Amino acid sequence: MNTTPTALEPETETLRPTQVVVALVENKPGVLNRVVSLFRRRNFNVDSLTVGRTHKADISRVTIVFDAKQINAQLIIANLQKLVNVIDVRHLSEAPHVSRDLALIKVRTDDTDSRNRLTLICEHYPARIIDIGPFVAILEMAAPTELIEELIDELRQIGIVEMVRTGVVAMGRGIRIHDANLPTIRRSQQFVNGNP
Amino acid sequence: MKLTGAEIILESLLREGVDVMFGYPGGAILPTYDAMTKYPQIHHVLVRHEQGASHMADGYARATGKVGVAIATSGPGATNLVTGLATAMMDSSAMVCITGQVPTGAIGSDAFQETDVTGVTLPITKHNYLVADVDEIAMTIKEAFYIARTGRQGPVLVDIPKDVQIAETEFVYPEEEVELPGYHIPSNANRDQMDAAIDLIQNAQRPLILAGHGILASGAMDEIRELVERAQIPVTLTLLGKGSIPENHPLVLGMMGMHGAGACNHAIQEADLLLALGMRFDDRVTGNLKTYSPHSRKIHIDIDPSEINKNVPVDVGIAGDLKTVLRQLLPDVPQKQHPAWMARIREWQEDDDERDILHADTGDKLMSAQVMNDLWKWTEGNAITVTDVGQHQMIEAQYYPHQRPATLITSGGLGTMGFGFPAAIGAKFGRPDEEVWAVVGDGGFQMTMCELATAVQENININIAILNNAFLGMVRQWQEFFYDSRYSATPMVNPDFCKLAAAFNIPSMRITRREQMEESVEFARGIQGPVLLEYVVEKEEIVYPMVPAGGDLHNMLRRPKASEIVS
């Protein structure tokens, strides 16, 4: 058995202008299927699609990242809004927003050099080592996609053994609140946790 | 009082005003069929294949503007509805399909006649439901009808497991309006959009209206006519837009697109303003998008926001109900005249006229165009025609001008062969006082001709006109033009349609000469119940004009002018 971890092939793809759309959907069986089926049948290739629950039990939030050159954002939004279970859709890229992608990356640490380089890399990035052993270590980093791509490029030189990413989640900055019950939020409340 | 789920289904249908449904029984829907015996107010039409039920419900919906209902069992019963659902989805037809499903506990176990029907129909329904609880049936059916008939209409499927049909609960039909947080129906235009549209109309020298199905769907027939007459804008129709404005109106030029009138296609290409009303720039009406109407500014009004800028980028896109938006616009629409533009269009029309096959000497051949023209003449242009798909469909569109809304029913978007005959049965159920003609080809008719038995069982008074050329004519035409006349799998050895009719106890007549046309219509009108007319037409007729798929709209293959033919 080959015990030497092999690094993944380096990606040749360069970064493209991406767009972020967020949809609030009903938390019901089959709703994710409807969203994904829409993208498939309309031939919308998405870079990343994540789903998670919100603070409301009946609402889930879908974050979709796609290449602006290939798909018209307005068409994606108009098609998403046609789905009966999709409550609201926002084009986040149009306004200031923050986004995070979480990566867990397992790299080889089977010699001194690799361990040293790993420590050095971690000093330059908001990355943490969350598991380490004689052969491999697991790094965790939550950051904008671009930064994660950079980290990956650095780690390739040491040797990536395994990797997983959650895909992008994003949120508008300040008082741009995307909430299913937006009208019920009083304006004063909107300022509680955000910068006006 | 407690009712079973099956009874709740039927009570709910009654509350939605359903008086006829088309279906086929089977194991998983048996409780509902059993309950039907208690609900004679809803007439059930027993079809011979569930596809027929779906097209009948569709034809009923298009003829009446109400929601058509089809019902089938699980598994094969439900999958047989698929073509009908896809047809209705493409043509925005309001339909509710109810399917039985295996009992809740058996779902996912590959039970007998189990199919993941909500999964299968997800991309071809406007929305669909799997009802897991008897308490949800009433609300779900109410929502299904609401979704089917509002906004851009479309088919909705409700899948109900057998145990849910059997379970009992207190029946209360929800009184409140349906409220769906994620369901938005665009309604009107904003001031900026209106100003921009009016400005374009004001400044246009060569305006043209593209009138689509949305006019009929939103009931904007009066509004479009007012717009046309106020601003004197010529009109060209999509296939499904026929009937949206009387075709004998002097400003109506006829159908556009692949087999549209030459004048319409040339006008689109030379226009400086297109007003696209309730249409969606289908590839069959645009041809090559790169060369489509290159000189025009474009206004697009459609109920579906996802249609705006989908195929053709527009200058003013208004997502809204056409009737509402036109009413907003009309007070500001200027009175105008476009004499030079109309004169240009008349030139093209004269050229079209010279190429018309009705003016050509066809010897003793019976041409489909003659059949359709004469059917129009002898039915006083007043019948509801329900066509199948192919050459006869395009010839109907060219030679049967419609004056009233919802008098042409045809599968446009999906091009579903086999649609015409069952849809005609559905249309007749919806409008029993109208003269209904199923106009079909020999190919398409044989796809759903089993419904002859349904027509007989219901003694439904429809006239079936088969234009028999013993070919899959439209495919043959493509093979002649684009595949060097290699007629691969297009010649048909057909049954004797008159003997076939006889087997169903249906009176029939075979027509081979044009002189028999009037007689054939009189014969059909003299018979109560279904009647079959076989028009034996020229085998290798060609539908002109033709824009080859993806070709430039102005580069049509044309029939030579009579004066150009050297014999």
XYZ file of N, CA and C in Angstrom, chain B residues 322-522:
603
model
N -51.603 41.102 -18.551
C -51.701 41.859 -19.796
C -52.896 42.803 -19.812
N -54.025 42.308 -19.343
C -55.238 43.128 -19.351
C -55.024 44.365 -18.468
N -54.476 44.146 -17.284
C -54.238 45.255 -16.353
C -53.256 46.255 -16.949
N -52.159 45.734 -17.509
C -51.116 46.618 -18.030
C -51.636 47.394 -19.245
N -52.366 46.721 -20.131
C -52.892 47.424 -21.300
C -53.882 48.499 -20.874
N -54.672 48.212 -19.859
C -55.610 49.225 -19.359
C -54.864 50.426 -18.791
N -53.714 50.150 -18.164
C -52.894 51.263 -17.665
C -52.363 52.106 -18.813
N -51.946 51.399 -19.880
C -51.282 52.086 -20.990
C -52.266 52.846 -21.882
N -53.442 52.246 -22.107
C -54.335 52.749 -23.153
C -54.636 54.250 -23.103
N -54.899 54.815 -21.915
C -55.214 56.252 -21.908
C -54.097 57.108 -22.505
N -52.861 56.618 -22.446
C -51.737 57.412 -22.947
C -51.304 57.026 -24.361
N -51.929 55.991 -24.921
C -51.512 55.558 -26.258
C -51.973 56.597 -27.284
N -51.039 57.106 -28.086
C -51.392 58.144 -29.044
C -52.154 57.575 -30.237
N -53.005 58.410 -30.840
C -53.615 58.044 -32.115
C -52.565 58.256 -33.188
N -52.385 57.241 -34.008
C -51.332 57.349 -35.015
C -51.760 56.716 -36.325
N -51.015 57.013 -37.386
C -51.193 56.365 -38.680
C -49.797 55.997 -39.169
N -49.704 54.886 -39.866
C -48.406 54.500 -40.428
C -48.594 54.106 -41.884
N -48.972 55.062 -42.745
C -49.330 54.707 -44.124
C -48.188 54.062 -44.909
N -46.967 54.590 -44.764
C -45.841 54.036 -45.535
C -45.571 52.594 -45.115
N -45.619 52.375 -43.823
C -45.376 51.038 -43.253
C -46.456 50.061 -43.716
N -47.715 50.509 -43.685
C -48.800 49.635 -44.120
C -48.673 49.321 -45.616
N -48.235 50.326 -46.390
C -48.075 50.093 -47.827
C -47.001 49.036 -48.079
N -45.916 49.133 -47.314
C -44.837 48.140 -47.411
C -45.376 46.743 -47.100
N -46.177 46.662 -46.042
C -46.738 45.369 -45.645
C -47.679 44.836 -46.724
N -48.460 45.723 -47.316
C -49.383 45.279 -48.377
C -48.614 44.679 -49.555
N -47.432 45.227 -49.840
C -46.613 44.652 -50.927
C -46.262 43.196 -50.609
N -45.822 42.987 -49.377
C -45.480 41.603 -48.994
C -46.711 40.714 -49.071
N -47.843 41.266 -48.666
C -49.065 40.459 -48.687
C -49.451 40.090 -50.120
N -49.233 41.033 -51.060
C -49.544 40.714 -52.454
C -48.647 39.589 -52.958
N -47.384 39.652 -52.548
C -46.452 38.587 -52.929
C -46.910 37.253 -52.350
N -47.327 37.263 -51.070
C -47.849 36.038 -50.434
C -49.027 35.492 -51.229
N -49.886 36.428 -51.634
C -51.100 36.038 -52.321
C -50.784 35.331 -53.646
N -49.786 35.848 -54.338
C -49.413 35.242 -55.619
C -48.863 33.836 -55.453
N -48.328 33.568 -54.242
C -47.746 32.244 -54.000
C -48.750 31.277 -53.372
N -49.956 31.770 -53.101
C -50.941 30.955 -52.388
C -51.336 29.733 -53.211
N -51.288 28.584 -52.570
C -51.614 27.349 -53.291
C -53.067 27.332 -53.761
N -53.907 28.121 -53.072
C -55.316 28.153 -53.494
C -55.464 28.780 -54.873
N -54.442 29.527 -55.285
C -54.490 30.136 -56.607
C -53.760 29.298 -57.648
N -53.204 28.196 -57.226
C -52.434 27.359 -58.150
C -53.341 26.276 -58.732
N -52.974 25.797 -59.890
C -53.700 24.691 -60.493
C -53.136 23.395 -59.943
N -53.902 22.709 -59.145
C -53.412 21.465 -58.538
C -54.048 20.245 -59.198
N -54.665 20.470 -60.336
C -55.262 19.339 -61.056
C -56.367 18.701 -60.235
N -56.430 17.374 -60.250
C -57.494 16.723 -59.486
C -57.014 16.265 -58.104
N -55.829 16.784 -57.705
C -55.337 16.445 -56.361
C -56.146 17.210 -55.318
N -56.366 16.569 -54.186
C -56.997 17.252 -53.065
C -55.879 17.706 -52.113
N -55.734 19.027 -51.974
C -54.662 19.562 -51.135
C -55.213 19.866 -49.734
N -54.351 19.668 -48.718
C -54.769 19.954 -47.337
C -55.240 21.396 -47.203
N -54.546 22.297 -47.912
C -54.909 23.712 -47.825
C -56.326 23.926 -48.340
N -56.698 23.190 -49.380
C -58.067 23.303 -49.895
C -59.073 22.760 -48.881
N -58.699 21.648 -48.260
C -59.602 21.060 -47.268
C -59.841 22.050 -46.130
N -58.753 22.654 -45.617
C -58.916 23.568 -44.485
C -59.676 24.805 -44.898
N -59.354 25.329 -46.098
C -60.061 26.513 -46.576
C -61.557 26.232 -46.719
N -61.889 25.062 -47.232
C -63.294 24.750 -47.459
C -64.006 24.424 -46.141
N -63.269 23.790 -45.209
C -63.868 23.566 -43.889
C -64.220 24.905 -43.253
N -63.299 25.867 -43.400
C -63.553 27.210 -42.881
C -64.799 27.802 -43.531
N -64.850 27.614 -44.851
C -65.955 28.203 -45.602
C -67.284 27.584 -45.194
N -67.337 26.257 -45.149
C -68.622 25.595 -44.900
C -69.010 25.572 -43.434
N -68.055 25.817 -42.530
C -68.418 25.968 -41.111
C -68.555 27.449 -40.770
N -68.586 28.281 -41.779
C -68.704 29.734 -41.620
C -67.604 30.292 -40.720
N -66.469 29.628 -40.666
C -65.349 30.084 -39.840
C -65.699 30.162 -38.369
N -66.680 29.373 -37.957
C -67.248 29.561 -36.632
C -67.096 28.348 -35.722
N -66.397 27.326 -36.201
C -66.263 26.110 -35.393
C -65.129 26.271 -34.382
N -65.148 25.415 -33.372
C -63.951 25.244 -32.547
C -63.147 24.149 -33.230
N -61.933 24.487 -33.664
C -61.115 23.449 -34.258
C -60.039 23.055 -33.250
N -59.851 21.779 -33.103
C -58.830 21.262 -32.202
C -57.896 20.443 -33.068
N -56.661 20.874 -33.197
C -55.790 20.191 -34.142
C -54.807 19.278 -33.429
N -54.236 18.415 -34.209
C -53.106 17.623 -33.746
C -51.848 18.396 -34.144
N -50.750 17.688 -34.386
C -49.486 18.376 -34.639
C -48.902 17.917 -35.957
N -48.481 18.859 -36.752
C -47.850 18.516 -38.023
C -48.317 19.442 -39.115
N -48.258 18.944 -40.359
C -48.612 19.779 -41.504
C -50.035 20.305 -41.429
N -50.976 19.420 -41.076
C -52.381 19.863 -41.040
C -52.567 20.981 -40.023
N -51.754 20.948 -38.951
C -51.845 21.964 -37.894
C -51.425 23.333 -38.438
N -50.317 23.340 -39.175
C -49.834 24.595 -39.750
C -50.792 25.092 -40.839
N -51.355 24.135 -41.584
C -52.287 24.527 -42.644
C -53.582 25.073 -42.033
N -53.996 24.484 -40.925
C -55.150 25.044 -40.201
C -54.851 26.488 -39.829
N -53.660 26.687 -39.253
C -53.295 28.031 -38.790
C -53.271 29.023 -39.953
N -52.918 28.539 -41.142
C -52.835 29.431 -42.301
C -54.196 29.637 -42.979
N -55.036 28.618 -42.991
C -56.244 28.669 -43.819
C -57.556 28.647 -43.050
N -57.488 28.635 -41.724
C -58.739 28.727 -40.971
C -58.643 29.941 -40.055
N -59.017 31.120 -40.563
C -58.964 32.307 -39.704
C -60.015 32.199 -38.596
N -59.605 32.556 -37.376
C -60.523 32.477 -36.238
C -60.950 33.879 -35.823
N -62.227 34.028 -35.573
C -62.753 35.345 -35.191
C -62.987 35.464 -33.702
N -63.101 34.320 -33.030
C -63.472 34.367 -31.606
C -62.376 33.746 -30.753
N -62.275 34.193 -29.494
C -61.270 33.610 -28.595
C -61.543 32.135 -28.328
N -60.474 31.416 -28.041
C -60.571 30.007 -27.630
C -61.336 29.155 -28.625
N -61.149 29.433 -29.920
C -61.767 28.570 -30.923
C -60.726 27.746 -31.675
N -59.441 28.003 -31.407
C -58.405 27.090 -31.899
C -57.705 26.501 -30.683
N -57.713 25.195 -30.602
C -57.040 24.515 -29.497
C -55.998 23.606 -30.115
N -54.730 23.816 -29.746
C -53.665 23.071 -30.410
C -52.463 23.003 -29.488
N -51.662 21.968 -29.631
C -50.469 21.827 -28.815
C -49.325 22.576 -29.502
N -49.010 23.751 -28.972
C -48.007 24.593 -29.611
C -46.601 24.323 -29.119
N -46.377 24.551 -27.834
C -45.018 24.477 -27.291
C -44.420 23.089 -27.346
N -45.183 22.107 -26.911
C -44.619 20.756 -26.869
C -44.781 20.034 -28.206
N -45.756 20.438 -29.004
C -45.961 19.764 -30.289
C -46.301 18.304 -30.084
N -47.344 18.054 -29.300
C -47.684 16.689 -28.899
C -48.588 16.022 -29.925
N -48.023 15.132 -30.732
C -48.873 14.334 -31.611
C -49.764 13.453 -30.739
N -50.998 13.288 -31.153
C -51.951 12.520 -30.363
C -52.811 13.404 -29.476
N -52.503 14.699 -29.437
C -53.231 15.643 -28.587
C -54.629 15.938 -29.129
N -54.732 16.103 -30.444
C -55.910 16.705 -31.055
C -57.225 16.005 -30.755
N -57.278 14.714 -30.991
C -58.563 14.032 -30.869
C -59.076 14.033 -29.420
N -58.272 13.583 -28.436
C -58.799 13.652 -27.068
C -59.070 15.087 -26.596
N -58.229 16.034 -26.993
C -58.468 17.419 -26.573
C -59.792 17.923 -27.134
N -60.153 17.452 -28.337
C -61.433 17.854 -28.925
C -62.602 17.316 -28.101
N -62.441 16.097 -27.600
C -63.498 15.532 -26.738
C -63.649 16.409 -25.492
N -62.504 16.772 -24.888
C -62.551 17.637 -23.700
C -63.181 18.985 -24.010
N -62.828 19.550 -25.174
C -63.367 20.863 -25.550
C -64.877 20.788 -25.720
N -65.362 19.701 -26.302
C -66.811 19.551 -26.516
C -67.540 19.436 -25.175
N -66.923 18.743 -24.194
C -67.533 18.683 -22.862
C -67.641 20.085 -22.254
N -66.624 20.903 -22.541
C -66.619 22.253 -21.976
C -67.592 23.185 -22.675
N -67.734 23.033 -23.986
C -68.624 23.927 -24.739
C -69.545 23.108 -25.632
N -70.517 22.457 -24.980
C -71.369 21.506 -25.709
C -72.194 22.146 -26.819
N -72.408 23.461 -26.753
C -73.232 24.097 -27.777
C -72.456 24.489 -29.024
N -71.164 24.320 -28.997
C -70.340 24.709 -30.149
C -70.116 23.511 -31.070
N -69.876 23.824 -32.335
C -69.510 22.785 -33.300
C -68.004 22.540 -33.151
N -67.649 21.325 -32.750
C -66.235 21.034 -32.497
C -65.691 20.075 -33.550
N -64.615 20.481 -34.177
C -63.932 19.645 -35.159
C -62.547 19.271 -34.646
N -62.290 17.968 -34.576
C -60.924 17.509 -34.347
C -60.279 17.412 -35.725
N -59.259 18.215 -35.951
C -58.563 18.179 -37.235
C -57.214 17.508 -36.983
N -57.051 16.319 -37.539
C -55.866 15.522 -37.200
C -55.229 14.942 -38.455
N -53.979 14.554 -38.316
C -53.324 13.832 -39.400
C -53.469 12.335 -39.168
N -53.106 11.560 -40.165
C -53.235 10.110 -39.999
C -52.249 9.575 -38.977
N -51.081 10.246 -38.839
C -50.087 9.784 -37.869
C -50.529 10.048 -36.439
N -50.804 11.296 -36.139
C -51.174 11.674 -34.770
C -52.450 11.008 -34.303
N -53.407 10.877 -35.221
C -54.678 10.257 -34.827
C -54.467 8.853 -34.296
N -53.534 8.127 -34.945
C -53.326 6.734 -34.527
C -52.643 6.622 -33.164
N -52.098 7.741 -32.679
C -51.476 7.683 -31.347
C -52.521 7.622 -30.229
N -53.678 8.216 -30.449
C -54.687 8.240 -29.377
C -56.068 7.827 -29.885
N -56.095 7.051 -30.987
C -57.398 6.751 -31.583
C -58.213 5.789 -30.731
N -57.591 5.216 -29.696
C -58.364 4.366 -28.790
C -59.502 5.151 -28.144
N -59.380 6.487 -28.124
C -60.431 7.300 -27.508
C -61.708 7.335 -28.348
N -61.680 6.705 -29.532
C -62.928 6.541 -30.283
C -63.966 5.856 -29.404
N -63.507 4.890 -28.628
C -64.432 4.168 -27.751
C -65.020 5.098 -26.697
N -64.172 6.019 -26.180
C -64.655 6.995 -25.200
C -65.724 7.882 -25.836
N -65.448 8.335 -27.065
C -66.387 9.211 -27.760
C -67.727 8.514 -27.955
N -67.670 7.218 -28.242
C -68.908 6.461 -28.447
C -69.624 6.250 -27.111
N -68.869 5.862 -26.096
C -69.482 5.610 -24.789
C -70.183 6.865 -24.268
N -69.591 8.041 -24.537
C -70.179 9.301 -24.084
C -71.127 9.894 -25.127
N -71.219 9.248 -26.285
C -71.968 9.785 -27.425
C -71.688 11.281 -27.605
N -70.411 11.599 -27.658
C -70.004 13.001 -27.737
C -70.063 13.458 -29.196
N -70.672 14.605 -29.388
C -70.986 15.061 -30.746
C -69.811 15.838 -31.348
N -68.782 15.117 -31.781
C -67.662 15.804 -32.424
C -67.408 15.238 -33.810
N -66.812 16.089 -34.645
C -66.471 15.699 -36.006
C -64.969 15.490 -36.093
N -64.588 14.311 -36.536
C -63.158 14.005 -36.625
C -62.751 14.075 -38.091
N -61.926 15.055 -38.414
C -61.452 15.197 -39.796
C -60.012 14.704 -39.850
N -59.806 13.576 -40.513
C -58.443 13.054 -40.661
C -57.925 13.493 -42.026
N -56.842 14.237 -42.032
C -56.199 14.574 -43.301
C -55.154 13.498 -43.557
N -55.532 12.542 -44.384
C -54.726 11.342 -44.561
C -53.841 11.483 -45.795
N -52.534 11.614 -45.549
C -51.604 11.613 -46.681
C -50.687 10.396 -46.649
N -51.007 9.456 -45.760
C -50.239 8.210 -45.652
C -48.749 8.471 -45.414
N -48.469 9.583 -44.791
C -47.089 9.945 -44.441
C -47.109 10.655 -43.098
N -46.003 10.604 -42.381
C -45.788 11.569 -41.306
C -45.315 12.821 -42.033
N -46.287 13.630 -42.439
C -46.055 14.647 -43.459
C -45.012 15.686 -43.110
N -45.028 16.188 -41.885
C -44.078 17.248 -41.562
C -42.657 16.698 -41.504
N -42.535 15.494 -40.951
C -41.203 14.875 -40.909
C -40.736 14.601 -42.335
N -41.675 14.115 -43.165
C -41.336 13.867 -44.566
C -40.862 15.144 -45.248
N -41.526 16.244 -44.938
C -41.130 17.528 -45.527
C -39.695 17.895 -45.136
N -39.360 17.690 -43.874
C -37.985 17.964 -43.421
C -37.005 17.042 -44.130
N -37.436 15.778 -44.292
C -36.544 14.836 -44.967
C -36.335 15.250 -46.424
N -37.392 15.747 -47.044
C -37.266 16.196 -48.439
C -36.301 17.383 -48.536
N -36.447 18.335 -47.622
C -35.621 19.538 -47.684
C -34.196 19.322 -47.171
N -34.078 18.625 -46.043
C -32.797 18.625 -45.324
C -32.104 17.270 -45.272
N -32.796 16.216 -45.717
C -32.167 14.888 -45.660
C -32.269 14.204 -47.028
N -32.204 15.054 -48.081
C -32.086 14.518 -49.436
C -33.211 13.542 -49.785
N -34.402 13.815 -49.313
C -35.585 12.992 -49.619
C -35.427 11.526 -49.220
N -34.610 11.271 -48.211
C -34.552 9.893 -47.712
C -35.683 9.744 -46.695
N -36.742 9.068 -47.106
C -37.941 8.994 -46.271
C -37.834 7.864 -45.259
N -37.006 8.128 -44.250
C -36.769 7.136 -43.217
C -37.946 7.114 -42.250
N -38.669 5.995 -42.242
C -39.751 5.786 -41.269
C -40.833 6.851 -41.312
N -41.135 7.372 -42.473
C -42.267 8.299 -42.551
C -43.453 7.802 -43.394
N -43.251 6.885 -44.364
C -44.450 6.376 -45.048
C -45.262 5.516 -44.079
N -46.576 5.630 -44.152
C -47.423 4.879 -43.222
C -48.363 3.959 -43.968
N -48.403 2.723 -43.518
C -49.451 1.828 -43.991
C -50.574 1.940 -42.966
N -51.659 2.535 -43.381
C -52.719 2.882 -42.445
C -53.862 1.885 -42.486
N -54.618 1.834 -41.404
C -55.856 1.048 -41.467
C -56.848 1.767 -42.369
N -57.863 1.073 -42.768
C -58.987 1.699 -43.467
C -59.773 2.457 -42.392
N -59.635 3.784 -42.384
C -60.206 4.563 -41.283
C -61.735 4.464 -41.239
N -62.344 4.298 -42.388
C -63.803 4.195 -42.398
C -64.265 2.857 -41.809
N -63.500 1.799 -42.150
C -63.831 0.490 -41.537
C -63.563 0.522 -40.037
N -62.489 1.244 -39.677
C -62.173 1.388 -38.253
C -63.341 2.063 -37.552
N -63.838 3.148 -38.130
C -64.979 3.848 -37.552
C -66.169 2.901 -37.424
N -66.361 2.093 -38.461
C -67.496 1.163 -38.447
C -67.399 0.207 -37.262
N -66.176 -0.201 -36.935
C -66.001 -1.120 -35.813
C -66.446 -0.491 -34.500
N -66.397 0.846 -34.432
C -66.861 1.560 -33.235
C -68.306 2.043 -33.399
N -68.956 1.612 -34.475
C -70.300 2.097 -34.797
C -70.341 3.600 -35.006
N -69.261 4.116 -35.588
C -69.188 5.546 -35.885
C -69.400 5.740 -37.387
N -70.363 6.572 -37.774
C -70.560 6.852 -39.197
C -69.327 7.530 -39.778
N -69.065 7.285 -41.050
C -67.862 7.865 -41.633
C -68.072 8.177 -43.095
N -67.160 8.977 -43.629
C -67.205 9.329 -45.044
C -65.778 9.519 -45.523
N -65.502 9.018 -46.732
C -64.171 9.230 -47.309
C -64.296 10.282 -48.403
N -63.427 11.279 -48.354
C -63.501 12.398 -49.296
C -62.219 12.405 -50.110
N -62.356 12.372 -51.412
C -61.160 12.338 -52.257
C -61.127 13.503 -53.240
N -62.264 14.184 -53.422
C -62.330 15.290 -54.374
C -62.843 16.545 -53.682
N -62.402 17.673 -54.181
C -62.771 18.936 -53.542
C -64.279 19.195 -53.627
N -64.904 18.655 -54.675
C -66.341 18.881 -54.828
C -67.139 18.279 -53.679
N -66.507 17.336 -52.940
C -67.235 16.678 -51.851
C -67.173 17.454 -50.544
N -66.456 18.554 -50.537
C -66.202 19.241 -49.262
C -67.493 19.692 -48.580
N -68.354 20.371 -49.320
C -69.584 20.865 -48.703
C -70.422 19.701 -48.180
N -70.486 18.668 -49.030
C -71.259 17.482 -48.654
C -70.729 16.871 -47.353
N -69.385 16.862 -47.228
C -68.800 16.239 -46.037
C -69.192 16.999 -44.773
N -69.223 18.324 -44.864
C -69.599 19.113 -43.687
C -71.075 18.890 -43.368
N -71.893 18.828 -44.420
C -73.326 18.579 -44.193
C -73.548 17.201 -43.589
